[in-house]
Amino acid sequence: MPKHVFAAAVAAAAIAMPAFAAQTDPDVNKLPAGPEKAVVAEVCTACHELGRIVYGSYDAAGWSNTVHMMVNAGAALTPDQVDKVTNYLIKSFPERPANPFRAVAGPVKVSIKEWELPTPGTRPHDPLAAPDGTMWYSGHMGSLIGHLDPKTGKTKEWPSPGGPKSQPYGITVLNGVVWYDEGNVKPNGLVRFDPKTETFQTFPVLPSGGGVIRNMMPT
């Protein structure tokens, strides 16, 4: 599984859990012994249950991407712990065999190409094909937006103006201008990005906070 590409982004939704989850989570006993066990049990249960780890099935690149994605989302790992935790997960929970291949009767022609993105662990959302044939995406966990030219493979990314935890989500292009939502900013807002000037404008729309605008289709 590639590190950070459009296809097969590693899923890890943030689910709030109490601080004592490490002690109460029944899957804590499925973590192999080692100096990183306590770190994983404490840090990873800050936003999701351990089942997402002990029942995970990723190769080395997949686990690396997952750890980077969690750090981007605020996981309290120090820089020297990132590689240690990653290696612990790779060794403890190796990728399991995929489902058996099933042949499809009749002629089938398929072409699949993947592009590795510049920032690891961004969990790119909602890739959108623009009228000019290029692609725009929102890097949800990296709090950025990005642009890819499939013809040249050139990719460029810009940090979202709401800050490192703004979690952009959803994206569309209207008359050459990019629009998307910052789902983790209060008040929530729509963001306008002009690729020509590389400037942002933010328009608060949900004063109470809490909410995501998906699949925006302005008229």
mmCIF file of C-alpha atoms in Angstrom:
data_model
loop_
_atom_site.group_PDB
_atom_site.id
_atom_site.type_symbol
_atom_site.label_atom_id
_atom_site.label_comp_id
_atom_site.label_asym_id
_atom_site.label_seq_id
_atom_site.Cartn_x
_atom_site.Cartn_y
_atom_site.Cartn_z
ATOM 1 C CA MET A 1 0.000 0.000 0.000
ATOM 2 C CA PRO A 2 1.617 3.341 -1.002
ATOM 3 C CA LYS A 3 2.368 5.910 1.687
ATOM 4 C CA HIS A 4 0.074 8.778 0.860
ATOM 5 C CA VAL A 5 -1.862 8.652 -2.356
ATOM 6 C CA PHE A 6 -5.363 9.436 -3.585
ATOM 7 C CA ALA A 7 -6.384 5.783 -3.712
ATOM 8 C CA ALA A 8 -6.838 3.825 -0.519
ATOM 9 C CA ALA A 9 -6.241 6.589 2.001
ATOM 10 C CA VAL A 10 -6.042 4.960 5.427
ATOM 11 C CA ALA A 11 -9.298 5.482 7.333
ATOM 12 C CA ALA A 12 -9.138 6.703 10.947
ATOM 13 C CA ALA A 13 -12.101 8.857 12.011
ATOM 14 C CA ALA A 14 -11.788 10.789 15.287
ATOM 15 C CA ILE A 15 -14.101 9.274 17.934
ATOM 16 C CA ALA A 16 -14.013 10.925 21.368
ATOM 17 C CA MET A 17 -13.261 8.600 24.282
ATOM 18 C CA PRO A 18 -12.651 9.234 27.983
ATOM 19 C CA ALA A 19 -9.136 9.623 29.321
ATOM 20 C CA PHE A 20 -9.272 6.220 31.050
ATOM 21 C CA ALA A 21 -9.966 4.383 27.781
ATOM 22 C CA ALA A 22 -6.526 2.739 27.816
ATOM 23 C CA GLN A 23 -7.451 0.866 30.985
ATOM 24 C CA THR A 24 -11.034 0.029 29.999
ATOM 25 C CA ASP A 25 -10.530 -0.887 26.337
ATOM 26 C CA PRO A 26 -10.807 -4.707 26.135
ATOM 27 C CA ASP A 27 -8.332 -4.796 23.236
ATOM 28 C CA VAL A 28 -5.484 -3.398 25.339
ATOM 29 C CA ASN A 29 -4.422 -6.988 26.129
ATOM 30 C CA LYS A 30 -3.987 -7.655 22.418
ATOM 31 C CA LEU A 31 -1.133 -5.172 22.214
ATOM 32 C CA PRO A 32 2.155 -7.123 22.280
ATOM 33 C CA ALA A 33 4.576 -6.407 25.090
ATOM 34 C CA GLY A 34 7.232 -3.822 24.460
ATOM 35 C CA PRO A 35 8.253 -0.307 25.477
ATOM 36 C CA GLU A 36 5.830 1.174 22.928
ATOM 37 C CA LYS A 37 2.769 -0.687 24.262
ATOM 38 C CA ALA A 38 2.041 1.897 26.956
ATOM 39 C CA VAL A 39 2.541 4.753 24.496
ATOM 40 C CA VAL A 40 0.118 3.275 21.959
ATOM 41 C CA ALA A 41 -2.441 2.432 24.668
ATOM 42 C CA GLU A 42 -2.362 5.974 26.037
ATOM 43 C CA VAL A 43 -1.891 8.160 22.978
ATOM 44 C CA CYS A 44 -4.016 6.282 20.456
ATOM 45 C CA THR A 45 -7.058 5.975 22.735
ATOM 46 C CA ALA A 46 -7.286 9.758 23.017
ATOM 47 C CA CYS A 47 -9.504 9.775 19.922
ATOM 48 C CA HIS A 48 -10.409 6.181 18.972
ATOM 49 C CA GLU A 49 -10.630 2.662 20.307
ATOM 50 C CA LEU A 50 -7.721 0.199 20.077
ATOM 51 C CA GLY A 51 -9.705 -2.060 17.769
ATOM 52 C CA ARG A 52 -8.698 0.205 14.889
ATOM 53 C CA ILE A 53 -5.115 -0.891 15.580
ATOM 54 C CA VAL A 54 -5.273 -4.522 16.660
ATOM 55 C CA TYR A 55 -7.618 -5.419 13.801
ATOM 56 C CA GLY A 56 -5.836 -3.230 11.272
ATOM 57 C CA SER A 57 -4.265 -4.670 8.152
ATOM 58 C CA TYR A 58 -1.577 -2.444 6.656
ATOM 59 C CA ASP A 59 1.858 -2.932 5.211
ATOM 60 C CA ALA A 60 4.841 -0.891 6.423
ATOM 61 C CA ALA A 61 3.967 2.104 4.278
ATOM 62 C CA GLY A 62 0.349 1.945 5.417
ATOM 63 C CA TRP A 63 1.276 2.010 9.107
ATOM 64 C CA SER A 64 3.708 4.853 8.497
ATOM 65 C CA ASN A 65 0.985 6.851 6.788
ATOM 66 C CA THR A 66 -1.470 6.129 9.613
ATOM 67 C CA VAL A 67 0.942 7.328 12.301
ATOM 68 C CA HIS A 68 1.705 10.516 10.362
ATOM 69 C CA MET A 69 -2.020 11.099 9.879
ATOM 70 C CA MET A 70 -2.637 10.784 13.609
ATOM 71 C CA VAL A 71 0.223 13.164 14.408
ATOM 72 C CA ASN A 72 -1.281 15.660 11.969
ATOM 73 C CA ALA A 73 -4.579 15.288 13.846
ATOM 74 C CA GLY A 74 -2.916 16.044 17.185
ATOM 75 C CA ALA A 75 -1.683 12.700 18.547
ATOM 76 C CA ALA A 76 0.734 13.458 21.391
ATOM 77 C CA LEU A 77 3.770 11.650 20.018
ATOM 78 C CA THR A 78 7.179 13.240 20.359
ATOM 79 C CA PRO A 79 9.379 13.229 17.232
ATOM 80 C CA ASP A 80 11.573 10.448 18.624
ATOM 81 C CA GLN A 81 8.495 8.281 19.306
ATOM 82 C CA VAL A 82 7.104 8.405 15.766
ATOM 83 C CA ASP A 83 9.522 5.890 14.223
ATOM 84 C CA LYS A 84 9.468 3.655 17.310
ATOM 85 C CA VAL A 85 5.679 3.444 17.377
ATOM 86 C CA THR A 86 5.557 2.938 13.613
ATOM 87 C CA ASN A 87 8.031 0.047 13.774
ATOM 88 C CA TYR A 88 6.117 -1.454 16.721
ATOM 89 C CA LEU A 89 2.877 -1.446 14.733
ATOM 90 C CA ILE A 90 4.558 -2.849 11.612
ATOM 91 C CA LYS A 91 6.018 -5.740 13.591
ATOM 92 C CA SER A 92 2.975 -6.366 15.778
ATOM 93 C CA PHE A 93 0.204 -6.111 13.183
ATOM 94 C CA PRO A 94 1.476 -7.110 9.737
ATOM 95 C CA GLU A 95 -0.741 -6.922 6.689
ATOM 96 C CA ARG A 96 -3.108 -9.863 6.373
ATOM 97 C CA PRO A 97 -3.789 -11.606 3.047
ATOM 98 C CA ALA A 98 -6.422 -9.931 0.920
ATOM 99 C CA ASN A 99 -9.614 -11.662 -0.168
ATOM 100 C CA PRO A 100 -9.117 -14.265 -2.903
ATOM 101 C CA PHE A 101 -9.067 -12.965 -6.456
ATOM 102 C CA ARG A 102 -12.180 -13.622 -8.502
ATOM 103 C CA ALA A 103 -11.998 -13.579 -12.264
ATOM 104 C CA VAL A 104 -14.537 -11.502 -14.185
ATOM 105 C CA ALA A 105 -15.954 -13.177 -17.270
ATOM 106 C CA GLY A 106 -15.506 -11.320 -20.534
ATOM 107 C CA PRO A 107 -13.014 -8.689 -21.720
ATOM 108 C CA VAL A 108 -12.064 -6.031 -19.165
ATOM 109 C CA LYS A 109 -9.680 -3.126 -19.641
ATOM 110 C CA VAL A 110 -8.639 -1.152 -16.578
ATOM 111 C CA SER A 111 -5.996 1.521 -16.112
ATOM 112 C CA ILE A 112 -5.059 2.700 -12.612
ATOM 113 C CA LYS A 113 -2.437 5.321 -11.799
ATOM 114 C CA GLU A 114 -1.540 6.748 -8.408
ATOM 115 C CA TRP A 115 0.275 9.945 -7.453
ATOM 116 C CA GLU A 116 2.209 10.225 -4.205
ATOM 117 C CA LEU A 117 1.425 13.489 -2.441
ATOM 118 C CA PRO A 118 4.050 15.795 -0.880
ATOM 119 C CA THR A 119 2.821 15.721 2.739
ATOM 120 C CA PRO A 120 2.442 12.354 4.500
ATOM 121 C CA GLY A 121 -0.677 11.561 6.492
ATOM 122 C CA THR A 122 -2.937 14.280 5.085
ATOM 123 C CA ARG A 123 -5.834 11.918 4.328
ATOM 124 C CA PRO A 124 -6.786 13.667 1.076
ATOM 125 C CA HIS A 125 -10.519 14.117 0.668
ATOM 126 C CA ASP A 126 -12.879 14.653 -2.238
ATOM 127 C CA PRO A 127 -10.472 14.856 -5.208
ATOM 128 C CA LEU A 128 -12.144 17.030 -7.816
ATOM 129 C CA ALA A 129 -11.420 17.106 -11.543
ATOM 130 C CA ALA A 130 -11.373 20.732 -12.693
ATOM 131 C CA PRO A 131 -12.481 21.765 -16.214
ATOM 132 C CA ASP A 132 -8.831 22.120 -17.267
ATOM 133 C CA GLY A 133 -8.147 18.451 -16.457
ATOM 134 C CA THR A 134 -6.176 19.099 -13.265
ATOM 135 C CA MET A 135 -7.160 17.834 -9.814
ATOM 136 C CA TRP A 136 -7.880 19.680 -6.568
ATOM 137 C CA TYR A 137 -8.113 18.002 -3.154
ATOM 138 C CA SER A 138 -8.520 18.924 0.501
ATOM 139 C CA GLY A 139 -5.880 17.463 2.817
ATOM 140 C CA HIS A 140 -8.210 16.867 5.758
ATOM 141 C CA MET A 141 -5.690 15.727 8.381
ATOM 142 C CA GLY A 142 -2.955 18.046 7.111
ATOM 143 C CA SER A 143 -5.167 21.174 7.113
ATOM 144 C CA LEU A 144 -4.204 22.071 3.580
ATOM 145 C CA ILE A 145 -5.498 22.066 0.021
ATOM 146 C CA GLY A 146 -3.586 20.761 -2.954
ATOM 147 C CA HIS A 147 -3.460 20.824 -6.733
ATOM 148 C CA LEU A 148 -2.204 18.082 -9.045
ATOM 149 C CA ASP A 149 -1.532 18.246 -12.772
ATOM 150 C CA PRO A 150 -1.846 14.612 -13.952
ATOM 151 C CA LYS A 151 -0.043 15.422 -17.213
ATOM 152 C CA THR A 152 3.158 16.579 -15.516
ATOM 153 C CA GLY A 153 2.747 14.971 -12.095
ATOM 154 C CA LYS A 154 3.453 18.351 -10.479
ATOM 155 C CA THR A 155 1.721 18.874 -7.130
ATOM 156 C CA LYS A 156 1.484 22.014 -5.003
ATOM 157 C CA GLU A 157 -0.064 22.445 -1.557
ATOM 158 C CA TRP A 158 -1.150 25.469 0.502
ATOM 159 C CA PRO A 159 -1.876 25.570 4.271
ATOM 160 C CA SER A 160 -5.512 26.389 5.030
ATOM 161 C CA PRO A 161 -5.934 29.812 6.682
ATOM 162 C CA GLY A 162 -7.848 28.401 9.685
ATOM 163 C CA GLY A 163 -4.674 26.941 11.157
ATOM 164 C CA PRO A 164 -3.051 23.521 11.625
ATOM 165 C CA LYS A 165 -6.241 21.881 12.978
ATOM 166 C CA SER A 166 -8.792 23.448 10.597
ATOM 167 C CA GLN A 167 -9.454 20.123 8.799
ATOM 168 C CA PRO A 168 -10.695 21.257 5.356
ATOM 169 C CA TYR A 169 -13.394 19.051 3.891
ATOM 170 C CA GLY A 170 -15.126 19.113 0.526
ATOM 171 C CA ILE A 171 -13.942 21.104 -2.453
ATOM 172 C CA THR A 172 -15.323 22.541 -5.662
ATOM 173 C CA VAL A 173 -14.154 24.911 -8.402
ATOM 174 C CA LEU A 174 -16.314 27.708 -9.843
ATOM 175 C CA ASN A 175 -15.021 30.011 -12.599
ATOM 176 C CA GLY A 176 -11.463 29.019 -11.775
ATOM 177 C CA VAL A 177 -11.842 29.764 -8.049
ATOM 178 C CA VAL A 178 -11.606 27.039 -5.397
ATOM 179 C CA TRP A 179 -14.168 26.781 -2.577
ATOM 180 C CA TYR A 180 -14.142 24.427 0.419
ATOM 181 C CA ASP A 181 -15.188 24.113 4.072
ATOM 182 C CA GLU A 182 -13.093 24.333 7.238
ATOM 183 C CA GLY A 183 -14.903 21.856 9.457
ATOM 184 C CA ASN A 184 -12.912 22.280 12.683
ATOM 185 C CA VAL A 185 -12.922 26.055 13.019
ATOM 186 C CA LYS A 186 -15.368 28.069 15.100
ATOM 187 C CA PRO A 187 -17.254 29.648 13.561
ATOM 188 C CA ASN A 188 -17.202 27.182 10.696
ATOM 189 C CA GLY A 189 -16.782 28.844 7.358
ATOM 190 C CA LEU A 190 -16.429 28.616 3.639
ATOM 191 C CA VAL A 191 -13.009 29.389 2.255
ATOM 192 C CA ARG A 192 -12.359 30.944 -1.148
ATOM 193 C CA PHE A 193 -8.955 30.386 -2.759
ATOM 194 C CA ASP A 194 -7.846 32.211 -5.898
ATOM 195 C CA PRO A 195 -5.153 30.126 -7.656
ATOM 196 C CA LYS A 196 -4.024 33.112 -9.735
ATOM 197 C CA THR A 197 -3.080 35.243 -6.735
ATOM 198 C CA GLU A 198 -2.733 32.350 -4.256
ATOM 199 C CA THR A 199 -4.846 34.269 -1.737
ATOM 200 C CA PHE A 200 -7.568 33.091 0.650
ATOM 201 C CA GLN A 201 -10.814 34.622 1.894
ATOM 202 C CA THR A 202 -12.915 33.123 4.708
ATOM 203 C CA PHE A 203 -16.685 33.528 5.091
ATOM 204 C CA PRO A 204 -18.110 32.361 8.473
ATOM 205 C CA VAL A 205 -21.443 30.606 7.945
ATOM 206 C CA LEU A 206 -22.084 28.524 11.083
ATOM 207 C CA PRO A 207 -21.697 30.799 14.141
ATOM 208 C CA SER A 208 -22.398 28.007 16.620
ATOM 209 C CA GLY A 209 -19.675 25.758 15.227
ATOM 210 C CA GLY A 210 -19.962 22.032 14.702
ATOM 211 C CA GLY A 211 -20.913 21.001 11.219
ATOM 212 C CA VAL A 212 -19.470 20.154 7.858
ATOM 213 C CA ILE A 213 -20.564 21.313 4.444
ATOM 214 C CA ARG A 214 -20.162 18.437 2.009
ATOM 215 C CA ASN A 215 -20.168 18.336 -1.754
ATOM 216 C CA MET A 216 -20.707 22.055 -2.209
ATOM 217 C CA MET A 217 -22.272 22.881 -5.565
ATOM 218 C CA PRO A 218 -22.646 26.692 -5.870
ATOM 219 C CA THR A 219 -24.887 27.951 -8.634
#
